[in-house]
mmCIF file of C-alpha atoms in Angstrom:
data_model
loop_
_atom_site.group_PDB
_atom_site.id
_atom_site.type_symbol
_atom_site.label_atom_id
_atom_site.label_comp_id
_atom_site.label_asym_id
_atom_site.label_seq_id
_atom_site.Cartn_x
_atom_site.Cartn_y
_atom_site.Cartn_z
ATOM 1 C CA UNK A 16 0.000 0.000 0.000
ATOM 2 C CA UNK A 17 2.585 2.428 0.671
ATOM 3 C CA UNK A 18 4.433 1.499 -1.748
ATOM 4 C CA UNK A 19 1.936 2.087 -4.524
ATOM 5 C CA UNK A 20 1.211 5.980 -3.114
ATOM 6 C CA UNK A 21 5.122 6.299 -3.347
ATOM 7 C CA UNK A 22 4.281 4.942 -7.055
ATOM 8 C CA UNK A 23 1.389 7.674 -7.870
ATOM 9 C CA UNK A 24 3.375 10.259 -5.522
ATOM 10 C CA UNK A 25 6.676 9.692 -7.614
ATOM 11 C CA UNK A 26 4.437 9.648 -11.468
ATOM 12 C CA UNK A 27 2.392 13.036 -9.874
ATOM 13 C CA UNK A 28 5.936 14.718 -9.654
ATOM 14 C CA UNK A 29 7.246 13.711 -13.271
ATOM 15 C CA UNK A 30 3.622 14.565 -14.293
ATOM 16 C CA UNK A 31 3.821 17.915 -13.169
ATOM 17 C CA UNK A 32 7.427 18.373 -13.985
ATOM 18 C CA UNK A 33 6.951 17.815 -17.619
ATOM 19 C CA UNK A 34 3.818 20.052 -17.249
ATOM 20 C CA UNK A 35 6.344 22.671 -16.008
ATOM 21 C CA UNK A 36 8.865 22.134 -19.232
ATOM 22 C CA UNK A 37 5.973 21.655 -21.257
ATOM 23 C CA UNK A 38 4.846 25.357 -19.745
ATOM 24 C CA UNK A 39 7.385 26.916 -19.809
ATOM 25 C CA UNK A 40 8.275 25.898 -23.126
ATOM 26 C CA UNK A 41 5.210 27.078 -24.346
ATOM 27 C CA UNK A 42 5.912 30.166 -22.809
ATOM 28 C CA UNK A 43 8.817 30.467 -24.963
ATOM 29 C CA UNK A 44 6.731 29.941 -28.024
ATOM 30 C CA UNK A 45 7.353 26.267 -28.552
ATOM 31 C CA UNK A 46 4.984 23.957 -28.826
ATOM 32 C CA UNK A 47 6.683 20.120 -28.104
ATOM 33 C CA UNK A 48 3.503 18.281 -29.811
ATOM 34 C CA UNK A 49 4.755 19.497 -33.110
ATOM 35 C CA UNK A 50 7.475 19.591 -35.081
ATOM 36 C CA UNK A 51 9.971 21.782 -35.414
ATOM 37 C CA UNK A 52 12.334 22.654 -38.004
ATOM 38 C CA UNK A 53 15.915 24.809 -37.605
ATOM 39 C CA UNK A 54 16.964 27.620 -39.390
ATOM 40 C CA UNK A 55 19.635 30.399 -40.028
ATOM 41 C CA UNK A 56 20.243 33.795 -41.146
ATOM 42 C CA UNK A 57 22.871 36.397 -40.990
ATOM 43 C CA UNK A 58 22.103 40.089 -40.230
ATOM 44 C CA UNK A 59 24.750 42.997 -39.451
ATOM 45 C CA UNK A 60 22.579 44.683 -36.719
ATOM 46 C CA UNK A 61 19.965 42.722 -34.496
ATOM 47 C CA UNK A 62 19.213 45.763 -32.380
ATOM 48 C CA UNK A 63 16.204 44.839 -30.383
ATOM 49 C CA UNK A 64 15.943 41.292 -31.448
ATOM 50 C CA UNK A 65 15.810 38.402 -28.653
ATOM 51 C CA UNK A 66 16.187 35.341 -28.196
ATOM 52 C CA UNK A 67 12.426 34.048 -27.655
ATOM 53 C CA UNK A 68 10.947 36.499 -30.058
ATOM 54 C CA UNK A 69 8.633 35.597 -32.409
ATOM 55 C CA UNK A 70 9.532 34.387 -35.555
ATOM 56 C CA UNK A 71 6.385 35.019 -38.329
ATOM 57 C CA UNK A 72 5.407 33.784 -41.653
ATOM 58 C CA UNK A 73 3.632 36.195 -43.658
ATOM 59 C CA UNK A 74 2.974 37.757 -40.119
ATOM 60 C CA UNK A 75 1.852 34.461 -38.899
ATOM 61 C CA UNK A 76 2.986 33.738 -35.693
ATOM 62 C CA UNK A 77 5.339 30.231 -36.937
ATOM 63 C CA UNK A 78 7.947 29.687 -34.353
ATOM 64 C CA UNK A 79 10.895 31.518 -31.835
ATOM 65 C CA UNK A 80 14.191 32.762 -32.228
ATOM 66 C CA UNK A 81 16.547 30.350 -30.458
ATOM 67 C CA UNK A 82 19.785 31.967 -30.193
ATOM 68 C CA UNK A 83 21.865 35.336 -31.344
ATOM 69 C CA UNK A 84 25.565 34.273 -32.325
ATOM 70 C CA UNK A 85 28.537 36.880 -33.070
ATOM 71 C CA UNK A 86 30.891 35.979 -35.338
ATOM 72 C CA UNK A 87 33.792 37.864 -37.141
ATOM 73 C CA UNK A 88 34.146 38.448 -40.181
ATOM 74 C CA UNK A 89 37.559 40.332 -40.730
ATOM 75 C CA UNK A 90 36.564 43.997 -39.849
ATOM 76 C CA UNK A 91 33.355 43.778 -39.372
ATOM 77 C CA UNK A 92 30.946 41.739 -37.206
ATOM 78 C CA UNK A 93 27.773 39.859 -38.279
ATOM 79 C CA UNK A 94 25.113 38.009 -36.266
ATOM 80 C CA UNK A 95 23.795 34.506 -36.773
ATOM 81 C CA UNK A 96 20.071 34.002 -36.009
ATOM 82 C CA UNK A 97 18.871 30.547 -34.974
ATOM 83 C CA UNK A 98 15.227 29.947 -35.075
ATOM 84 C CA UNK A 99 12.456 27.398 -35.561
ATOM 85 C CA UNK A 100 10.049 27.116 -37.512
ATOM 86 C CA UNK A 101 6.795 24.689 -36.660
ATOM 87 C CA UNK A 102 5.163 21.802 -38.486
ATOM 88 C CA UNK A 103 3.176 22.516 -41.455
ATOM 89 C CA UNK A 104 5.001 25.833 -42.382
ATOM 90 C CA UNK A 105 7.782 25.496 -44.414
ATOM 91 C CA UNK A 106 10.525 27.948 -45.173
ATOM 92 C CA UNK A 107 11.809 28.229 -49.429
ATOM 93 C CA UNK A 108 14.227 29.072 -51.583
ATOM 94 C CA UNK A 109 13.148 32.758 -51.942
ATOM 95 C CA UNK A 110 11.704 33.073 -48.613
ATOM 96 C CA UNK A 111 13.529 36.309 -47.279
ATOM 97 C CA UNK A 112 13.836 36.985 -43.730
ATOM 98 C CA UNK A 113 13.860 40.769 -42.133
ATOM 99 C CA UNK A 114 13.971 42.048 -38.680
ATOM 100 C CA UNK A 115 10.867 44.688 -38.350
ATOM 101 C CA UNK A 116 8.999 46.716 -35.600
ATOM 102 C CA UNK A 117 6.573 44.691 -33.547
ATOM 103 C CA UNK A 118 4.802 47.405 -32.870
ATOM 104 C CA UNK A 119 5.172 51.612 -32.958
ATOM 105 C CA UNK A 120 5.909 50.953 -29.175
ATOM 106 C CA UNK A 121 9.381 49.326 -30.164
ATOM 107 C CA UNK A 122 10.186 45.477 -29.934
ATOM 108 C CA UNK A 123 11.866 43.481 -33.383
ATOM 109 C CA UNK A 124 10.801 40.037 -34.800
ATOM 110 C CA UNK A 125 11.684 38.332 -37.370
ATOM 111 C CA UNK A 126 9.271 38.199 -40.335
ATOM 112 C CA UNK A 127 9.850 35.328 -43.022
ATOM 113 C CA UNK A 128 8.362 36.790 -46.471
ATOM 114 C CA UNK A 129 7.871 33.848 -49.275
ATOM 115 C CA UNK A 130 6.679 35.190 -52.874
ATOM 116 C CA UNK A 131 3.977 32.908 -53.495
ATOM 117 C CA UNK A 132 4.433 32.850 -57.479
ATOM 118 C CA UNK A 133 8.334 32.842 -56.970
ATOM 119 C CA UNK A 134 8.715 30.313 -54.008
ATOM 120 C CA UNK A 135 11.365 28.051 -55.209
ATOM 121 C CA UNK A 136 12.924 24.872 -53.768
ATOM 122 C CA UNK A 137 11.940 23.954 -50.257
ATOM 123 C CA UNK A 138 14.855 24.121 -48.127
ATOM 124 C CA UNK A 139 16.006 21.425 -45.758
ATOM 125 C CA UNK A 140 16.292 21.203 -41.816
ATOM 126 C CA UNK A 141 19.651 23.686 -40.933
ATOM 127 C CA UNK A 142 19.385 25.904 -44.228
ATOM 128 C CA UNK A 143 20.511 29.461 -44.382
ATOM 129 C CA UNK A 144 17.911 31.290 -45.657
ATOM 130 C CA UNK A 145 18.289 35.185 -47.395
ATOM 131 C CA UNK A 146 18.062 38.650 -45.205
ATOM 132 C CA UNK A 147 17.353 42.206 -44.716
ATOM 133 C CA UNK A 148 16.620 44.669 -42.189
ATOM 134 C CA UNK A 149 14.165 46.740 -42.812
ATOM 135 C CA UNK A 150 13.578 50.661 -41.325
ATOM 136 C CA UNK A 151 11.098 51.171 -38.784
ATOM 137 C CA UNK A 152 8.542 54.009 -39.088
ATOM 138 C CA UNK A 153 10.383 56.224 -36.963
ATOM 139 C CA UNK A 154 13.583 55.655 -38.816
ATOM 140 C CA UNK A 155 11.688 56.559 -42.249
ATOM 141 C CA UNK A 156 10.082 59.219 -40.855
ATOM 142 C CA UNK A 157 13.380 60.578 -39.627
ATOM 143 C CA UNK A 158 15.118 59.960 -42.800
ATOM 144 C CA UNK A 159 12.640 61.859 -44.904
ATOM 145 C CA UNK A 160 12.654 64.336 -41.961
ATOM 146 C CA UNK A 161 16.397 65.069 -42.211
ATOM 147 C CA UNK A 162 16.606 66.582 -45.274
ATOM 148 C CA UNK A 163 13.411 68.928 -44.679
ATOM 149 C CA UNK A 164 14.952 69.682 -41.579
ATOM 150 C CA UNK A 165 18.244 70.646 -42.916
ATOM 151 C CA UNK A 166 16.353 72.983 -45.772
ATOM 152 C CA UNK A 167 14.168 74.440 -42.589
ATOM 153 C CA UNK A 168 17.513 75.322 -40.831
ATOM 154 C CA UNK A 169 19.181 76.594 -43.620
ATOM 155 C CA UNK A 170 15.552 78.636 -44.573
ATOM 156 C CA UNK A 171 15.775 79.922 -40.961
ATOM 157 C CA UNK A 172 19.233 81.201 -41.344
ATOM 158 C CA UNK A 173 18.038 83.033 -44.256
ATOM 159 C CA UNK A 174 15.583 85.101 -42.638
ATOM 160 C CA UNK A 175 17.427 85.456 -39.132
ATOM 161 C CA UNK A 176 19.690 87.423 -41.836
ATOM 162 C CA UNK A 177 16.726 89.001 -43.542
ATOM 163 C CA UNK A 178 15.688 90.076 -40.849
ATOM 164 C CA UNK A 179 19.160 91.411 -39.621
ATOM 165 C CA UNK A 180 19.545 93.337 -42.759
ATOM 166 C CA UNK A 181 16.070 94.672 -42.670
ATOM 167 C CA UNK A 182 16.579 96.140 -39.179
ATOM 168 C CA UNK A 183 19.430 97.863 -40.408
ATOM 169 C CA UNK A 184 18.009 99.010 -43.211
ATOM 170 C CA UNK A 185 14.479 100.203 -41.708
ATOM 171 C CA UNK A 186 15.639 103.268 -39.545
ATOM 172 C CA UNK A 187 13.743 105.813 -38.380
ATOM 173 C CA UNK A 188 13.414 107.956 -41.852
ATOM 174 C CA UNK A 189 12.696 104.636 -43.856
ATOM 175 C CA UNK A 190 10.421 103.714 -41.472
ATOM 176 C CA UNK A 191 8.230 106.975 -41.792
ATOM 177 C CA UNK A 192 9.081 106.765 -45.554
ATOM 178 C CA UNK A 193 7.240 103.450 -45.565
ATOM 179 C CA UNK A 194 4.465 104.505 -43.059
ATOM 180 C CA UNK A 195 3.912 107.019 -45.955
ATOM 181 C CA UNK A 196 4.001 104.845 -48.634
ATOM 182 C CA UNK A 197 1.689 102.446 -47.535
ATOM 183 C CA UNK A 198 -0.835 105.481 -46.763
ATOM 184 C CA UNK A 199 -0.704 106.337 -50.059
ATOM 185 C CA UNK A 200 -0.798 102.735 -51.399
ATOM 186 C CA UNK A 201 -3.943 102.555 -49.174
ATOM 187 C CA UNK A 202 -5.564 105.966 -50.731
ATOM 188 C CA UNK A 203 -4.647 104.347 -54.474
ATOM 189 C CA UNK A 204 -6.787 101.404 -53.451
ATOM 190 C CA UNK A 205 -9.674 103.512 -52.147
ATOM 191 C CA UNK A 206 -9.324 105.615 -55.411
ATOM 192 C CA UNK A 207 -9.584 102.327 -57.284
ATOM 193 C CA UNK A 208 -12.762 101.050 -55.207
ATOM 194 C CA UNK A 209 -14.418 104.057 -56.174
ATOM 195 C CA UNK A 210 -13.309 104.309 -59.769
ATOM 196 C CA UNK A 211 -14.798 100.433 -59.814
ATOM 197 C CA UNK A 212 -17.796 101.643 -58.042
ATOM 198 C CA UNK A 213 -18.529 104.222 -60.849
ATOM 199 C CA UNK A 214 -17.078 101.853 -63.286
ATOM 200 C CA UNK A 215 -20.296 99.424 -62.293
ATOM 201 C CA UNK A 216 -22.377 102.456 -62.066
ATOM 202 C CA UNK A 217 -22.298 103.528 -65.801
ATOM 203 C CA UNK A 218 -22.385 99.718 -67.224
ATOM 204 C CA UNK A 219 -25.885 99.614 -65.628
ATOM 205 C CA UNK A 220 -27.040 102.905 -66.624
ATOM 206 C CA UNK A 221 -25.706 101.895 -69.852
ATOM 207 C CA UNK A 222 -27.469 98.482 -69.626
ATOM 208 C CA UNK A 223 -30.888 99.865 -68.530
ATOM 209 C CA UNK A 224 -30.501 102.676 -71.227
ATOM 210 C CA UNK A 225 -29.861 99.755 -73.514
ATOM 211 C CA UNK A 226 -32.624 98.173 -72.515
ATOM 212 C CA UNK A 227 -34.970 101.029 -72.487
ATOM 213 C CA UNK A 228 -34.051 101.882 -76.276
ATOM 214 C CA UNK A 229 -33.350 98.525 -77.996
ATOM 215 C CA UNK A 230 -36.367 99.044 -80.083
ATOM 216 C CA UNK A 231 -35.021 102.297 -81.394
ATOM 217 C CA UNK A 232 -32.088 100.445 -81.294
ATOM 218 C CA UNK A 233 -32.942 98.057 -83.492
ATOM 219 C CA UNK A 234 -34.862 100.288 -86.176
ATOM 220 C CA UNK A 235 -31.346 102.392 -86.286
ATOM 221 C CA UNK A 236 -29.798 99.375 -87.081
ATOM 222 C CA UNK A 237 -32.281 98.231 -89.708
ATOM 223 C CA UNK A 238 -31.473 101.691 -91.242
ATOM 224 C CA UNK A 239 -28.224 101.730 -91.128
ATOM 225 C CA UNK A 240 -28.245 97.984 -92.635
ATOM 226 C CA UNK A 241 -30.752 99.061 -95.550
ATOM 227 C CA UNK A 242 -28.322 102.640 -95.788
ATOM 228 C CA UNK A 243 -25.271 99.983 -96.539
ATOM 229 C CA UNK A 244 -27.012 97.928 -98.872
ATOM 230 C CA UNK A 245 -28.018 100.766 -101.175
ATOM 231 C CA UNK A 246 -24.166 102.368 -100.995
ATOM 232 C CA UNK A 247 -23.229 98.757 -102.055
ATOM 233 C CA UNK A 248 -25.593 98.643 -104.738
ATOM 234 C CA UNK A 249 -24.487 101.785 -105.700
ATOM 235 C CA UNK A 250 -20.969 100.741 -105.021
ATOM 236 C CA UNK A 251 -21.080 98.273 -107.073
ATOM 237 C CA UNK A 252 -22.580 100.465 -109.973
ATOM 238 C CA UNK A 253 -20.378 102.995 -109.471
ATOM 239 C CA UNK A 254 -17.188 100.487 -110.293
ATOM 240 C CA UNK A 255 -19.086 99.151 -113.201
ATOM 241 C CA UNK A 256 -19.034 102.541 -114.736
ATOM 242 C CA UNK A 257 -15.300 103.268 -114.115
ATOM 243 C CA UNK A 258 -14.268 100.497 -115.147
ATOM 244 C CA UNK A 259 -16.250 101.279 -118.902
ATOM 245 C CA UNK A 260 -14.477 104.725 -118.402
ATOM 246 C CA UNK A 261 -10.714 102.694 -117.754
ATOM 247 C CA UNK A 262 -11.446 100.662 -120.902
ATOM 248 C CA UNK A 263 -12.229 103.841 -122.623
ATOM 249 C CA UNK A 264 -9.557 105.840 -121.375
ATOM 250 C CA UNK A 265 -7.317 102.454 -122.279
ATOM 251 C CA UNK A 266 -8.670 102.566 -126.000
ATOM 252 C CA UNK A 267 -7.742 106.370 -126.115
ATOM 253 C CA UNK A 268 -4.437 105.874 -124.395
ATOM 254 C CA UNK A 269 -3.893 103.799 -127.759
ATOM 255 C CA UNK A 270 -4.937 106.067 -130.260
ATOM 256 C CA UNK A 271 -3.004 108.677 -129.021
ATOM 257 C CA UNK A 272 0.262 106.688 -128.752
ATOM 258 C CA UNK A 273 -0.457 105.837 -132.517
ATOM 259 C CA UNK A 274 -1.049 109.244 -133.428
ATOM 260 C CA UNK A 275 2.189 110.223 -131.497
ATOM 261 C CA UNK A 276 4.048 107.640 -133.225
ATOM 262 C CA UNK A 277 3.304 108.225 -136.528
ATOM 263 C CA UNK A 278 3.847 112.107 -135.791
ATOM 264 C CA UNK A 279 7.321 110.977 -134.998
ATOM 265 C CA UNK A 280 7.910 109.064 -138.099
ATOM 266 C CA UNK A 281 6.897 111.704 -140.535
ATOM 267 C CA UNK A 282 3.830 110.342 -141.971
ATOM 268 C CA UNK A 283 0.842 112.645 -143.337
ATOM 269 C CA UNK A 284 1.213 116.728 -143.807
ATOM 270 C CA UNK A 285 1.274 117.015 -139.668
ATOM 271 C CA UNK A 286 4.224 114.842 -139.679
ATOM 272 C CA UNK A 287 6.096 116.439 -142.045
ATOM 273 C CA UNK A 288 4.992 119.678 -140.513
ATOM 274 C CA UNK A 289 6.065 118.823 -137.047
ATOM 275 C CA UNK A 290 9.692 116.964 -137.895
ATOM 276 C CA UNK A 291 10.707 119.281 -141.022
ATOM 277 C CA UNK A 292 11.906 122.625 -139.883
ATOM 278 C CA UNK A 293 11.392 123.658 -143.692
ATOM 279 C CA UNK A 294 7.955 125.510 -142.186
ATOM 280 C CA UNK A 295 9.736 127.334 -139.566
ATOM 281 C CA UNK A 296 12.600 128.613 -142.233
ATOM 282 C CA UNK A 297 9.741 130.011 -144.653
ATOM 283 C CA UNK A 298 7.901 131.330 -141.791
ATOM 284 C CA UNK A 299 10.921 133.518 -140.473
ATOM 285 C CA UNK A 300 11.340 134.218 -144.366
ATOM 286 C CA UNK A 301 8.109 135.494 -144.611
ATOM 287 C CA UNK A 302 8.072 137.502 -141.051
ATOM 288 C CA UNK A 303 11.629 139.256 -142.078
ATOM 289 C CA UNK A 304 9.861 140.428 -145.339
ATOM 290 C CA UNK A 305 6.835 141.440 -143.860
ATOM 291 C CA UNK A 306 8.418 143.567 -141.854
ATOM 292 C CA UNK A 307 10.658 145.231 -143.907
ATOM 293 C CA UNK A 308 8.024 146.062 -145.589
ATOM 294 C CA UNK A 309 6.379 147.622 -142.676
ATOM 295 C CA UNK A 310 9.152 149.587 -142.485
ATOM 296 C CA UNK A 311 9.333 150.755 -146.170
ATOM 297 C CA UNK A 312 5.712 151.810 -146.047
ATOM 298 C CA UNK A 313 6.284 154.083 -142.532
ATOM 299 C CA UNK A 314 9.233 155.562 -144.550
ATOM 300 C CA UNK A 315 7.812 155.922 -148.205
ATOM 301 C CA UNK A 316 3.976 155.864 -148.163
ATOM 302 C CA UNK A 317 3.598 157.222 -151.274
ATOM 303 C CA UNK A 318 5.058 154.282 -152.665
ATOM 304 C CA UNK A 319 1.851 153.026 -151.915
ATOM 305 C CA UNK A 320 -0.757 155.345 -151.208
ATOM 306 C CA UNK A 321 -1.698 158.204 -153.804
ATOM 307 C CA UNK A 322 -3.937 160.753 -152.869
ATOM 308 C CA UNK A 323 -5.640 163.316 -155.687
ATOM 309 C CA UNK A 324 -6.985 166.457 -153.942
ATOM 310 C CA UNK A 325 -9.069 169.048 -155.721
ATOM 311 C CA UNK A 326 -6.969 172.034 -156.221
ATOM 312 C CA UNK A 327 -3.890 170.138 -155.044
ATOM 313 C CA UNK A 328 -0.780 170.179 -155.510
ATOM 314 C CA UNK A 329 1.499 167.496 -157.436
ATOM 315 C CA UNK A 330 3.943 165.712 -156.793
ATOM 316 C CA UNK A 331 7.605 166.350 -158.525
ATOM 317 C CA UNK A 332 6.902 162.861 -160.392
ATOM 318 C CA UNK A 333 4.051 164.284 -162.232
ATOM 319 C CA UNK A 334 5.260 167.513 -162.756
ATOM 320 C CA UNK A 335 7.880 166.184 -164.455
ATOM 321 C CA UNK A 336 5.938 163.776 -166.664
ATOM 322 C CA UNK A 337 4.174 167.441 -167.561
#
């Protein structure tokens, strides 16, 4: 009898002992009903990454990392990653593993990524599988951050200047000279409201007037419309009859250039009359004679003219014939 409650004493100790391992194991993220499979991958930085952390699939919760190994590599040092994956995932060719943010809060896992049309060979029990660490949301934030926060620095710097410069610019005297300026710009702008105002003013009294005379409007128009087509007829008349008077004018044009040209060669009594100078030699002939006898008749009239008066006297001519 007591030996068989030592029996179920001793089994109730291994029985809870394994329920502890078993516990605590699954406390660690391992589950000893299934299987397990080891893996490996190499990273330069594992800041934040733990033994015990998760290790996901696809952000599946798959299995734990198991340990963080240093190892040198000339200058530089890389890490080794041990972790396990459980029974039925399964880890490929292409599957790529990163180290990523839990959560905003901080904390890394280590996410396994497999593209599903790109998957490749299944890999074996110990395999090294590919890596990359990827940027938090702080870090990318703070990397796109840098550079705008370098341009607000440098934009600051600018207008500390500015407004250096402008201080010693803006004395008293430019300060008044602006106060002024700005009054005035002020009193332009009024100006222009009230030009506008008027502006709007006139366009509807011009629109009402408009308005209120469209028919009268409307019968200038028709006027003025009939007034045009009339000049055009007229227009149109008038060109008719000039160009008659061009052709005629053309047709005279001709006549007179034949004329002139058979003037020039000699042809007909005007011809000869105008291109012989035989005319103007008789003519000065016949001038010179004319008036030399002009001249003989003031000096001897009564070569030419004989008067008989009753109880006259004779001249020595017929005295002599006596």
């Amino acid at each position: 009898m007591k030996q068989s409650k030592a029996f179920y004493v001793g089994l109730s100790g291994v029985a809870i002992l394994l329920g502890f391992v078993w516990f605590y194991q699954f406390l660690q993220g391992k589950n000893l009903l299934n299987k397990q499979y080891y893996y490996s991958a190499y990273f330069a930085d594992v800041s934040g990454l733990e033994k015990s952390k998760p290790v996901n699939i696809n952000g599946f919760k798959a299995g734990t990392i198991e340990d963080i190994i240093p190892i040198q590599q000339g200058d530089s040092i890389v890490f080794e990653v041990k972790f396990t994956v459980n029974s039925p995932f399964s880890v490929y060719q292409n599957t790529i593993g990163s180290i990523e943010n839990a959560s905003l809060l901080g904390g890394k896992i280590l996410n396994l990524t497999t593209n599903p049309k790109n998957k490749g060979k299944k890999l074996s029990h110990g395999a090294k599988i590919q890596s990359q660490i990827k940027q938090n949301f702080l870090s990318q934030l703070e990397n796109r951050l840098d550079p705008t926060q370098a341009k607000l620095n440098q934009a600051l710097g600018s207008l500390d200047q500015t407004l250096v410069l402008s201080h010693q610019v803006l004395n008293q005297t430019n300060r008044d000279n602006l106060e002024k300026s700005i009054a005035n710009l002020n009193l332009v702008l009024q100006n222009l409201n009230q030009t506008r105002a008027e502006i709007e003013n006139t366009s509807k009294a011009f629109t009402s007037l408009a308005k209120d005379n469209n028919p009268k409007i409307t019968e200038v128009l028709n006027q003025s419309k009939l007034t045009l087509k009339q000049g055009e007829t007229s227009l149109a008349s008038t060109e008719k009859n000039l160009d008659t008077t061009l052709d005629n004018l053309d047709k005279t044009l001709l006549e007179l250039n034949g004329f002139i040209q058979a003037l020039n060669q000699s042809e007909g009594t005007l011809g000869k009359l105008v291109n012989s100078d035989e005319l103007h030699v008789n003519l000065n002939k016949t001038l010179l004679n004319l008036q030399n006898l002009t001249q003989d008749l003031k000096e001897n009239p009564e070569k030419y003219v004989q008067l008989s008066l009753i109880g006259g006297k004779k001249s020595k001519k017929e005295k002599k014939q006596q």
